[in-house]
Coordinates of C-alpha atoms and ligand atoms in Angstrom, one line a residue:
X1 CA 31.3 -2.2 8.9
X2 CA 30.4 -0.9 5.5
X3 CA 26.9 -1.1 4.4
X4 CA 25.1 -4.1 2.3
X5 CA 25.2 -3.3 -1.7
X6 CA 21.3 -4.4 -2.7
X7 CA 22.0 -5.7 -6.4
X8 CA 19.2 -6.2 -9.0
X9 CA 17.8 -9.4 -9.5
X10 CA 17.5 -10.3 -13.4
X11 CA 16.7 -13.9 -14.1
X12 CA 19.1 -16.5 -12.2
X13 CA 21.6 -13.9 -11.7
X14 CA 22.2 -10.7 -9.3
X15 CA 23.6 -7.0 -10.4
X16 CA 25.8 -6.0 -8.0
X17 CA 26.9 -3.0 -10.7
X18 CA 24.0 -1.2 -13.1
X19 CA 24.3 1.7 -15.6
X20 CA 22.8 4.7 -13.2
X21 CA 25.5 3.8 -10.1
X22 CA 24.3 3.6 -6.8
X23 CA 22.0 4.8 -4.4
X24 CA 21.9 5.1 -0.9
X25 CA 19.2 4.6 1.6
X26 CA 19.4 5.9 5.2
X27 CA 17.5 5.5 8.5
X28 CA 14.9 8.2 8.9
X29 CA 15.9 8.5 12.9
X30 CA 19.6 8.6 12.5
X31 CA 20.5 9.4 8.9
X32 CA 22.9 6.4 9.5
X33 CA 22.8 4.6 6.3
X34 CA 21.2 1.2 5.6
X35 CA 22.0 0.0 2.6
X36 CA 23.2 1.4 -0.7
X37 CA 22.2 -0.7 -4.0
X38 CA 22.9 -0.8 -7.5
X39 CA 20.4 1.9 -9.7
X40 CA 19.6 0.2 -13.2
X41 CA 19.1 2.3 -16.6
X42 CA 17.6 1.6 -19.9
X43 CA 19.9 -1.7 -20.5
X44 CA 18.9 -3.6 -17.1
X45 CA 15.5 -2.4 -17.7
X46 CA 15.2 -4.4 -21.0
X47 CA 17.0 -7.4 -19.2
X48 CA 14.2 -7.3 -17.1
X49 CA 11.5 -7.2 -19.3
X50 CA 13.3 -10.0 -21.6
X51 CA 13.8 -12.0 -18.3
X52 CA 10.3 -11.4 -17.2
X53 CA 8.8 -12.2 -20.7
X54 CA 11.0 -15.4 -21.4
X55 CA 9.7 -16.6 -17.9
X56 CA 5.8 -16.2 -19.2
X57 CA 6.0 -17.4 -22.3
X58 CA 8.3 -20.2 -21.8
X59 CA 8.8 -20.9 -18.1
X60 CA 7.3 -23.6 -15.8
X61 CA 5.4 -20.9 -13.8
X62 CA 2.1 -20.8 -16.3
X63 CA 2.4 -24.5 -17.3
X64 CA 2.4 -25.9 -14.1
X65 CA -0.5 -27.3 -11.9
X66 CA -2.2 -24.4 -10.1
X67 CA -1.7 -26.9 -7.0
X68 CA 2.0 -26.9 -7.6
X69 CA 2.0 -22.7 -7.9
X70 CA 0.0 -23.1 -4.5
X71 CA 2.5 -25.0 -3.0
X72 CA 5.7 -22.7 -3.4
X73 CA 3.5 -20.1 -2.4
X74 CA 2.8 -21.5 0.7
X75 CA 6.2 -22.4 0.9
X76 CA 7.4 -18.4 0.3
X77 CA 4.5 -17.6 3.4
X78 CA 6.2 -19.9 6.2
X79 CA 9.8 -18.7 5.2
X80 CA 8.7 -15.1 5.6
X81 CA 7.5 -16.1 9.2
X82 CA 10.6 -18.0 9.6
X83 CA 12.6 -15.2 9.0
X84 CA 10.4 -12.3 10.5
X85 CA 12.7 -11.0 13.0
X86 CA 15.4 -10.1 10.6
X87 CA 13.1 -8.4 8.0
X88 CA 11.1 -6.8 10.5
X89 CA 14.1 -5.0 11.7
X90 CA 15.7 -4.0 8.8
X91 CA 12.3 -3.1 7.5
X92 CA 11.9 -0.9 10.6
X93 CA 15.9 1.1 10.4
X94 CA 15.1 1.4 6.6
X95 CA 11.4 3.2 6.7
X96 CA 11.3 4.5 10.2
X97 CA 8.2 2.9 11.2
X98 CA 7.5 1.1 15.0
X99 CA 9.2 -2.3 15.5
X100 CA 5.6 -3.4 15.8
X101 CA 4.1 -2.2 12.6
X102 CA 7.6 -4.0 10.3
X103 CA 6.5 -7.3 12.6
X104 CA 2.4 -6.3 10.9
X105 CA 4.3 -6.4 7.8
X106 CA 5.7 -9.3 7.8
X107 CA 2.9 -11.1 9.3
X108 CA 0.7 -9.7 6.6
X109 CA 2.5 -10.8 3.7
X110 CA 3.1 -14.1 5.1
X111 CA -1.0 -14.7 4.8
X112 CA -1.2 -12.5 1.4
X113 CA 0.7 -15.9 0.1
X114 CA -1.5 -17.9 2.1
X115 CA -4.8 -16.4 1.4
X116 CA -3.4 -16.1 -2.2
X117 CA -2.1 -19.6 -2.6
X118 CA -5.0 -21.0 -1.0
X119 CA -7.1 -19.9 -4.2
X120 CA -4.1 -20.6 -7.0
X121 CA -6.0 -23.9 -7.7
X122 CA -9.8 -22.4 -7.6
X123 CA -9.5 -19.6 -10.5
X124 CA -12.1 -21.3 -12.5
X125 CA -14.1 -19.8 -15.6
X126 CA -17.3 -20.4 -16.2
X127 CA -19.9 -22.5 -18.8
X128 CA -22.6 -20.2 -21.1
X129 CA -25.6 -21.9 -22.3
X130 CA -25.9 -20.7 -25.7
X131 CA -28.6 -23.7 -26.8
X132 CA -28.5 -26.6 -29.0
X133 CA -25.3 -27.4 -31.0
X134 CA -23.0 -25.0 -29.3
X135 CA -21.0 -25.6 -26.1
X136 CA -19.6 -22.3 -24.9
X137 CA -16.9 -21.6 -21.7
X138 CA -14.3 -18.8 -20.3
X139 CA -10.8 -19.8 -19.3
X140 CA -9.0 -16.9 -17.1
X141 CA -5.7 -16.7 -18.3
X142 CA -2.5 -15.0 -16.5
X143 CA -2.2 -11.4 -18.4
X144 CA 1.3 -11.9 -18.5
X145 CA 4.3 -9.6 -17.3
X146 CA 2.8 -7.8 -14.2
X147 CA 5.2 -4.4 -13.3
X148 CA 4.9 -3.4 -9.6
X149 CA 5.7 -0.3 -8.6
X150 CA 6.1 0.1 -4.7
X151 CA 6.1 3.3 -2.7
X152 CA 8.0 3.5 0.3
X153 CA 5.7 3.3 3.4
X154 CA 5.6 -0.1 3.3
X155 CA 7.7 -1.2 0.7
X156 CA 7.6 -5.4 1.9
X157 CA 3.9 -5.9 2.7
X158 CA 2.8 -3.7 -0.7
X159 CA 5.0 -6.4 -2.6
X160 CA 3.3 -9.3 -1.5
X161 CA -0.3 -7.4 -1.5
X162 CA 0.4 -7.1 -5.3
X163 CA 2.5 -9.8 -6.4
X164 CA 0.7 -13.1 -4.3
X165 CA -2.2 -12.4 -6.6
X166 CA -0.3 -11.8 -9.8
X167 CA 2.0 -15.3 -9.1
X168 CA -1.6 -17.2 -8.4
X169 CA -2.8 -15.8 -11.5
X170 CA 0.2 -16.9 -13.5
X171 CA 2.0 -13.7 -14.2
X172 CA 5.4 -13.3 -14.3
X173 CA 6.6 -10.1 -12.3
X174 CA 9.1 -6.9 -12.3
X175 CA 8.6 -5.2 -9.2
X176 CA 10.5 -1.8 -8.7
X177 CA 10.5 -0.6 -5.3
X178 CA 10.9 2.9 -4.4
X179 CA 14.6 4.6 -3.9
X180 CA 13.8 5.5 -0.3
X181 CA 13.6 1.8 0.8
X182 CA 14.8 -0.6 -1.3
X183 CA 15.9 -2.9 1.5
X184 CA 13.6 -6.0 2.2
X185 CA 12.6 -6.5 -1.5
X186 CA 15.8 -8.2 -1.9
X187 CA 14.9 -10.1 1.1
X188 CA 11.6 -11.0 -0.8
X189 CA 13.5 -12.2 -3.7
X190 CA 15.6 -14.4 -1.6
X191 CA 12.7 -15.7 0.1
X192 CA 11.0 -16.5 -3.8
X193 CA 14.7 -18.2 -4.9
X194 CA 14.7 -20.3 -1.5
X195 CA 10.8 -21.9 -2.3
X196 CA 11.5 -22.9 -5.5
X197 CA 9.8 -20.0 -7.5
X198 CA 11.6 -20.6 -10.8
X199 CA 13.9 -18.1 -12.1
X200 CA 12.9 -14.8 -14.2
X201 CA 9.3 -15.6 -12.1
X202 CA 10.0 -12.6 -10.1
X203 CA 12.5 -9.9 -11.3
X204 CA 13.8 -6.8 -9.2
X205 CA 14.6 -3.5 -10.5
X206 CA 15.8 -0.5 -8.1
X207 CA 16.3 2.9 -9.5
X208 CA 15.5 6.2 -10.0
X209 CA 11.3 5.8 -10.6
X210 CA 11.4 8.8 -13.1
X211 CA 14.1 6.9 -15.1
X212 CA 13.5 3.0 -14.7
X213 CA 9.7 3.7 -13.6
X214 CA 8.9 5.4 -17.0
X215 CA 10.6 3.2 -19.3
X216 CA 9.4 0.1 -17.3
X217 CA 6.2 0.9 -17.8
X218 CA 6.0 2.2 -20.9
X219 CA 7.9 -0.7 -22.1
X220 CA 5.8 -2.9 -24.5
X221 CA 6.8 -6.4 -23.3
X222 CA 4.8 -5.3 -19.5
X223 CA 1.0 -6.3 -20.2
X224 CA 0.1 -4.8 -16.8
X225 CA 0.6 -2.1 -14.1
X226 CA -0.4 -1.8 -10.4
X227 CA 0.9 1.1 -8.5
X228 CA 0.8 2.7 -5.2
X229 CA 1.9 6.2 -4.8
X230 CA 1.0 9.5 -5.1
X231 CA -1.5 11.0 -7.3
X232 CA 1.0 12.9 -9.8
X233 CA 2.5 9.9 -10.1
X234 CA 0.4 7.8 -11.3
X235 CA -1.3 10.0 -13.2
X236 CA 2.2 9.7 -15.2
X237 CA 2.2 6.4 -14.9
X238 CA -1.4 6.0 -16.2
X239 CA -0.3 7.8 -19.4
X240 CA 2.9 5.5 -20.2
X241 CA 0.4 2.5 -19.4
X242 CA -1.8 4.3 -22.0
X243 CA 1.1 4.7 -24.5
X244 CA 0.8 1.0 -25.0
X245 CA -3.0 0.3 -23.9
X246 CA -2.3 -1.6 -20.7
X247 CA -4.8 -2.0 -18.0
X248 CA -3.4 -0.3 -14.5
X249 CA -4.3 -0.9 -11.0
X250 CA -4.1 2.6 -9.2
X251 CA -4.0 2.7 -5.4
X252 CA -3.5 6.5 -4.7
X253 CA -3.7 9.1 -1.8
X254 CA -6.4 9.6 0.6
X255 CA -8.3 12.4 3.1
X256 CA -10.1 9.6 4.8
X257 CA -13.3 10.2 7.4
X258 CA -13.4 9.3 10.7
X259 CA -17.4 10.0 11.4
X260 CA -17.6 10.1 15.7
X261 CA -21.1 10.0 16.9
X262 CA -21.9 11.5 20.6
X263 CA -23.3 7.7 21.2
X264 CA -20.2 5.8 20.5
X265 CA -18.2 3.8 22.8
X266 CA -15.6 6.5 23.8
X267 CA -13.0 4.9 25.4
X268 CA -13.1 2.2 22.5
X269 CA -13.5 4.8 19.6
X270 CA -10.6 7.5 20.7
X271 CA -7.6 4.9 20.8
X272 CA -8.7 3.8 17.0
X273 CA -9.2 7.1 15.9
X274 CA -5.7 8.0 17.1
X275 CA -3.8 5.4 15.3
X276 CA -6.1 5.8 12.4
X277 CA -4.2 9.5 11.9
X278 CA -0.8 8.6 14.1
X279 CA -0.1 5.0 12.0
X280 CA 3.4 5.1 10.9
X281 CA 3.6 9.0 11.8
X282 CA 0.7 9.4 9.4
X283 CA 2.0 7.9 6.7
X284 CA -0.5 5.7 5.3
X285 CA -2.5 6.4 2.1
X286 CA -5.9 5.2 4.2
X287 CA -5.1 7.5 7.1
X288 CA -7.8 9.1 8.9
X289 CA -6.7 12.3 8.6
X290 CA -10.1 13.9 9.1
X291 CA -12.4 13.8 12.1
X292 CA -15.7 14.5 11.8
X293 CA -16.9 15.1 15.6
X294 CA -20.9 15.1 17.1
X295 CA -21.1 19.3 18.4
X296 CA -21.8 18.3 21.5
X297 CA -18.8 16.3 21.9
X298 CA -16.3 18.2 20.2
X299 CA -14.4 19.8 23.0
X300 CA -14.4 17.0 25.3
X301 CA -12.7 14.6 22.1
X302 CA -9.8 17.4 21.4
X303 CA -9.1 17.5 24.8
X304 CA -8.7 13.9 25.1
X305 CA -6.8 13.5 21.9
X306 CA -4.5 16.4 22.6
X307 CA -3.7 14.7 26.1
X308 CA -2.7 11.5 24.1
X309 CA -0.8 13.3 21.5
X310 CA 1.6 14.8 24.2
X311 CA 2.1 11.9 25.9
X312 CA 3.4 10.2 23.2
X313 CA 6.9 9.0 22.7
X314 CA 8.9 9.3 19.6
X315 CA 11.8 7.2 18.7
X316 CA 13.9 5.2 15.9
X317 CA 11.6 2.7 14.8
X318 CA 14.4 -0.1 16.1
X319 CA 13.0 1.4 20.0
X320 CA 9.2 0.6 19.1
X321 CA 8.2 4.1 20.0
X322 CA 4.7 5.4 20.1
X323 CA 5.7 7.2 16.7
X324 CA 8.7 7.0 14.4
X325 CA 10.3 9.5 12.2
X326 CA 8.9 11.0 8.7
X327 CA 10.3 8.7 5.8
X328 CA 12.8 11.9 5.6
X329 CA 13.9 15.1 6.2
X330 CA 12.9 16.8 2.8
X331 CA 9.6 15.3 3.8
X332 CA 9.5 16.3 6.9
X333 CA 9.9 20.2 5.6
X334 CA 7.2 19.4 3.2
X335 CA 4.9 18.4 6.4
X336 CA 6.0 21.2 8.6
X337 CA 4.9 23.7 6.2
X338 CA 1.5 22.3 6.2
X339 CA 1.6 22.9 9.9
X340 CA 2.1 26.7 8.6
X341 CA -1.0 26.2 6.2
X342 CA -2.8 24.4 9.4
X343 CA -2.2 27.7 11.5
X344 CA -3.6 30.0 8.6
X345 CA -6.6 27.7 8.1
X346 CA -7.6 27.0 11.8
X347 CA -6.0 26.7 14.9
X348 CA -2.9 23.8 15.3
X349 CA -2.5 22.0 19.1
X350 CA 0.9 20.2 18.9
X351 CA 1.7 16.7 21.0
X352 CA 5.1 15.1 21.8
X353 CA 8.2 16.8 21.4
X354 CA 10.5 16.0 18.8
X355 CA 13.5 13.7 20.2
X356 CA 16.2 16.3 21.6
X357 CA 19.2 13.5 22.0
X358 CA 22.0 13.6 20.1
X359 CA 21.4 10.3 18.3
X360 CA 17.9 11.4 17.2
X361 CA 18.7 15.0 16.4
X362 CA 19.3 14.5 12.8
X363 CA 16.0 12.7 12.8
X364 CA 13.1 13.6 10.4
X365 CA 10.5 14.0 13.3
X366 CA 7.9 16.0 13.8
X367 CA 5.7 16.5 16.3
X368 CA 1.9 15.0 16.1
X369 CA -1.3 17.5 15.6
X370 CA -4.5 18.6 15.9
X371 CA -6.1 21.3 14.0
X372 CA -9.5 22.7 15.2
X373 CA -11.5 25.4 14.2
X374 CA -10.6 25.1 10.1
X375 CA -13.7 24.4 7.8
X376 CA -13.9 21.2 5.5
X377 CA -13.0 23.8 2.2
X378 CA -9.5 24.5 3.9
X379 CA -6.5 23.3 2.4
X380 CA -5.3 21.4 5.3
X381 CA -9.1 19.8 5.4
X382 CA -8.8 18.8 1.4
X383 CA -5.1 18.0 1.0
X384 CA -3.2 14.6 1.7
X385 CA -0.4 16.0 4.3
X386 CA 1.2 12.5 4.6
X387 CA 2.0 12.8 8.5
X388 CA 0.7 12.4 11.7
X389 CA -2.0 15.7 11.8
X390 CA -5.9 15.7 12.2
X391 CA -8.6 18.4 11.4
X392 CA -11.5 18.4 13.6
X393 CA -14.6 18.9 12.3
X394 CA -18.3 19.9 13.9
X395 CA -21.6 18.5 12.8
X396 CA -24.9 18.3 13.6
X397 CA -27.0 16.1 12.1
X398 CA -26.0 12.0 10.2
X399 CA -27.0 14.2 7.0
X400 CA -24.2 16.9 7.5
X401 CA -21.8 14.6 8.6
X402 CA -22.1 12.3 5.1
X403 CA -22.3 15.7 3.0
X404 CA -18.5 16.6 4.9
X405 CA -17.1 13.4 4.1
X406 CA -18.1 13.2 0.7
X407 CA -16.7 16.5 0.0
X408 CA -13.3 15.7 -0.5
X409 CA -11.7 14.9 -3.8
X410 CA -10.7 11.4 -2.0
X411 CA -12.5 8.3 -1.3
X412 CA -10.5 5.5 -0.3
X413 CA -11.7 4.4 3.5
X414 CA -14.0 5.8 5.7
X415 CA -14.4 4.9 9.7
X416 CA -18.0 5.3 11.4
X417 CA -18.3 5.4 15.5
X418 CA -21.6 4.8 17.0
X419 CA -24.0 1.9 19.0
X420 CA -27.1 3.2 16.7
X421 CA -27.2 0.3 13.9
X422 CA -29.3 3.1 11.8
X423 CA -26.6 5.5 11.8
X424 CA -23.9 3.0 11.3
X425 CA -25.8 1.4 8.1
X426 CA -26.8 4.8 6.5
X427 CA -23.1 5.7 6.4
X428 CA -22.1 2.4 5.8
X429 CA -24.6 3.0 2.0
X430 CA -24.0 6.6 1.9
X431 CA -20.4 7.0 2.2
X432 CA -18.8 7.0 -1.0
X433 CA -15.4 5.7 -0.1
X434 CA -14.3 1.9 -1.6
X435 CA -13.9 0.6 2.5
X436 CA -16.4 1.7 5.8
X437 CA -15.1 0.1 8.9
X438 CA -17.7 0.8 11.7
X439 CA -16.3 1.0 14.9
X440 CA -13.1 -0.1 13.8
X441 CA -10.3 1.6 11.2
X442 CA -8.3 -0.9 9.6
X443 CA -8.3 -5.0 11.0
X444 CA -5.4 -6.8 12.2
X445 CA -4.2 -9.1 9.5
X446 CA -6.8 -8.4 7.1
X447 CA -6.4 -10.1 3.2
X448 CA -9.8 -11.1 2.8
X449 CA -11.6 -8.1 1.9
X450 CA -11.4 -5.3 -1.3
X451 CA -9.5 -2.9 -1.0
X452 CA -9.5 0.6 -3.5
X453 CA -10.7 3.8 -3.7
X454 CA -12.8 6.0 -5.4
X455 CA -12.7 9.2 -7.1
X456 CA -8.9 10.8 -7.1
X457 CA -7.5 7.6 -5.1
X458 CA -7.7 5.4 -7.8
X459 CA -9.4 2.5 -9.0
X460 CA -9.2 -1.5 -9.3
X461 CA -9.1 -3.4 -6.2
X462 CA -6.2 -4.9 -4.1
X463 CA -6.5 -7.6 -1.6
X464 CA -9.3 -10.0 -1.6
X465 CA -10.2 -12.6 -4.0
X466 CA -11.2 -9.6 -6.4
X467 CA -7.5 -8.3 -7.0
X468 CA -7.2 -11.6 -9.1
X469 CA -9.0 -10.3 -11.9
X470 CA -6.4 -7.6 -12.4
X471 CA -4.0 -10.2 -13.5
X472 CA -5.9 -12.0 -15.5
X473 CA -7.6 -12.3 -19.4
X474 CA -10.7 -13.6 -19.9
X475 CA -10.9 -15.7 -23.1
X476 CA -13.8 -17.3 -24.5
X477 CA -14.1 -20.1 -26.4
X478 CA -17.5 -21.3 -28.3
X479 CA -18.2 -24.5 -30.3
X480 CA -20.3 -24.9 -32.5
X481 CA -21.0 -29.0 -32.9
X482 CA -23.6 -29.8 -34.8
X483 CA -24.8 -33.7 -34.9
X484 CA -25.5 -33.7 -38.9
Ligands
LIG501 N1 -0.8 6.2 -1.5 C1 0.3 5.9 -0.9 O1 0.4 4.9 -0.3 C2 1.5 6.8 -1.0 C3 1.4 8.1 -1.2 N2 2.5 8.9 -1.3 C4 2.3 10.4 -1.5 O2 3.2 10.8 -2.4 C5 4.0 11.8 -1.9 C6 5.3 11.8 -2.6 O3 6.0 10.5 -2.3 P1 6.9 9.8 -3.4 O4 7.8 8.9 -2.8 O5 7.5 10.9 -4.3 O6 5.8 9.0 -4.2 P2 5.6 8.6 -5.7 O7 4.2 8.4 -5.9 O8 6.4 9.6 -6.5 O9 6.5 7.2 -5.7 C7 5.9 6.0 -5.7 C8 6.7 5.0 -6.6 O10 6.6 5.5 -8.0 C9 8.0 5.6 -8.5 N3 8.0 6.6 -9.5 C10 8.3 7.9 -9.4 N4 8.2 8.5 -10.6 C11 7.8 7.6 -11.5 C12 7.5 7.6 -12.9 N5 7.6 8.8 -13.6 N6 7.1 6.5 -13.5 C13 7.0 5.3 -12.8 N7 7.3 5.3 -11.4 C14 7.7 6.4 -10.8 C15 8.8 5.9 -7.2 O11 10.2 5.6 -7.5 P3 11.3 6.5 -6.7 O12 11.1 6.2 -5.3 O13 12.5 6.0 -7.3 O14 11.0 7.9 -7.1 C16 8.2 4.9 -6.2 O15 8.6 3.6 -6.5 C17 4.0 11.6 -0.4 O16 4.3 12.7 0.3 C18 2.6 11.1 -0.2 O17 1.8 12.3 -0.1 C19 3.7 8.4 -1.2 C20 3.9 7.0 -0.9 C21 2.8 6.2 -0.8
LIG502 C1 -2.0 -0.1 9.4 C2 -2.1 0.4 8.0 C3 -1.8 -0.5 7.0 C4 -1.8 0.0 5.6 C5 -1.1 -0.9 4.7 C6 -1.3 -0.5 3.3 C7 -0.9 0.8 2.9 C8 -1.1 1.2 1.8 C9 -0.8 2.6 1.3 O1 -0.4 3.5 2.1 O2 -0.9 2.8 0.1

């Protein structure tokens, strides 16, 4: 059977043909390929836009109740649940990732709709005493077209992170997912056409980023940016926004902390601090890549998380293993030579095996792992590797161990392990890092709470009721009413 053709989505009608010709995307375990879709240029671009525009200015979306908005959103939630099953598994043979974690997915976008339409009707401005004879209020306002651009880790639950907000705000939306996984955004739109969202609403562009990505969002009918993605990226993205003043939402890369007191729980705090570094074969921009281990324990923790690492099981994602492929094999090479840059800088343990089966042996694994004896100024302690490998380092006192984790040129999440409150709260204030989970590293099906970084991962904040204001204008309005 020949593979689905993902076209663009443009208004009320589908692109199964674009001006840049097709793309394929393949399995990470198998090379097998998924899908191949339609790869727009400058024309379909500007179809977007217009589409996207036309649907602001003069659709229903904007002028509609907010309770109405709330309702189709609710609506989108339950048929993402309905459906989870099929985009799970097609989320999981296009990106590689765990059965478990595409189900995580789905579940998660389902309540960013939720959560999201929940507060469509409560966006509420505010009244300013200004004194006698004057009456003085803010209305928040939709900003307008909102582009999303969506890296490839995972590509269905960063669309809903971003665009539930933008829809409850009242945008109208482009979202441009990334080339290595373009699958389950069409499912997204199908899902949007099925609740009623009305057309143009929500607009999808594949393509080549540097092509379609650039002129997207340097395209003077967007009014606003949120991307996920690497640094250099959106670094070039930040300057496009800037070519046309546009406010951006930048959620970048990460050398996260994981600070492990001799006085934590151990058998609670090992398994969270291995799937904060093994997630999605380390493929997560909050990984916690970096283990900051009590002296005294240090020896016994490696040992311990070297045992787990070489009992793990890799697999296609399809098999729920304990650890998929790499996104792909020119990834993979990138990873494997920091494993060279890990051996120079300290000493590397390695875990499971890659998969030696003939189905697999294409595959873009690699093999999980630990690096010990390297110093926090190393590159492999400073860099974002983007796969499944830990540094471990020593410290003495709660003082050395914030001074570590602040030295990075990151700060998007930190994780804290220990029973003493006074330890957890110091790190909790000193920590300077946009999310501290304390005895935890990342929670279930969690929408409620901010989400962004500091320093070089970004800025603005996703999730929560604060990633509203990111798609919104704050107008003011003042009266001056004088009796006589
Ligand atoms: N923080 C995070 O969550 C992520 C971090 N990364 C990091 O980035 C590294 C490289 O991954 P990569 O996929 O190249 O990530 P990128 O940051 O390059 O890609 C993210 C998105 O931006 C698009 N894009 C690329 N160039 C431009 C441009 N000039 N203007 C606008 N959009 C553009 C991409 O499209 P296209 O796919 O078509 O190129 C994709 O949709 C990884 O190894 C990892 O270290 C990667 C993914 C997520
Ligand atoms: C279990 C980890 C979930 C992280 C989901 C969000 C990822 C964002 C990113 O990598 O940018």
């Amino acid at each position: 059977m020949s593979a689905p053709v993902i076209p663009l989505v443009i208004g009320d009608k589908e692109y199964s043909e674009a001006s840049d010709g097709f793309g394929e995307s393949r399995n990470p375990a198998t090379g097998a390929v998924v899908a191949s879709f339609a790869r727009a240029g400058e024309k379909e671009v500007n179809l977007a836009v217009s589409a996207a525009r036309r649907a602001f200015d003069e659709g229903p979306w904007n002028r509609m109740r907010p309770f109405e908005r709330a309702r189709i959103m609710h609506r989108i939630g339950e048929l993402m649940l309905e459906r989870r099953d099929e985009i799970a598994r097609l989320e999981s043979e296009d990106s590689g990732k765990p059965l478990r974690d595409a189900y995580w997915e789905v579940d998660c976008s389902a309540r960013f709709f939720e959560f999201y339409g929940g507060a469509a009707d409560k966006l509420q401005g505010r009244s300013i005493p200004l004194g006698p004879n004057y009456s003085d209020w803010t209305v928040r306002e939709g900003i307008g077209v909102s582009l999303h651009i969506i890296p490839w880790n995972y590509p269905f639950q960063l669309i809903a992170r971003g665009v539930a907000p933008a829809l409850a705000a009242g945008c109208s939306v482009i979202i441009k997912p990334a080339t290595e996984t373009p699958v389950t955004a069409y499912e997204f739109l199908k899902i949007c056409r099925e609740a009623g969202l009305p057309e143009g609403q929500v607009n999808l562009i594949n393509g080549r980023g540097s092509l379609v990505g650039d002129l997207l969002a340097r395209h003077p009918g967007v009014d606003q940016i949120t991307f996920t993605g690497s640094v250099a990226t959106g670094q070039r993205v930040m300057e496009a926004a800037a070519s046309h003043a546009i406010p951006t939402n930048m959620e970048l890369g990460g050398k996260s902390p994981q600070v492990l007191f001799a006085d934590a729980e151990m058998e609670k705090a090992l398994p969270i601090i291995a799937g904060g570094f093994l997630t999605h074969a380390g493929q997560v921009c909050n990984a916690g890549t970096r283990l900051l281990v009590e002296r005294s324990i240090h020896d016994d923790v490696v040992e311990r998380l070297h045992q787990h690492i070489q009992s793990m099981r890799l697999g296609a994602g399809v098999d729920d293993p304990d650890m998929g492929p790499l996104i792909n094999t020119s990834h993979r090479d990138d990873v494997e030579r920091y494993y060279e840059v890990a051996r120079g800088d300290g000493e590397l343990l390695l875990g499971a095996d890659v998969p030696s089966d003939t189905a697999l042996a294409e595959g873009a694994f690699v093999r999980p792992g630990l690096v010990i004896g390297a110093s926090n100024e190393t590159r492999i302690a400073r860099e974002e590797v983007f796969g499944p490998i830990l540094t471990v380092i020593p410290f003495d006192t709660p003082d050395e161990a914030i001074r570590i984790a602040n030295d990075s040129p990151f700060g998007l999440v930190a994780g804290v392990h220990t029973t003493n409150i006074n330890k957890a709260l110091g790190l909790g204030e000193k920590l300077r890092v946009g999310q501290v989970w304390i005895n935890s590293f990342g929670v279930g099906l969690d929408v409620e709470f901010p989400f962004g970084g500091y320093k070089l991962s970004g800025f603005g904040r996703e999730k929560g009721l604060e990633a509203i204001a990111a798609y919104q204008q704050i107008k003011n309005i003042c009266i001056h009413h004088p009796l006589s």
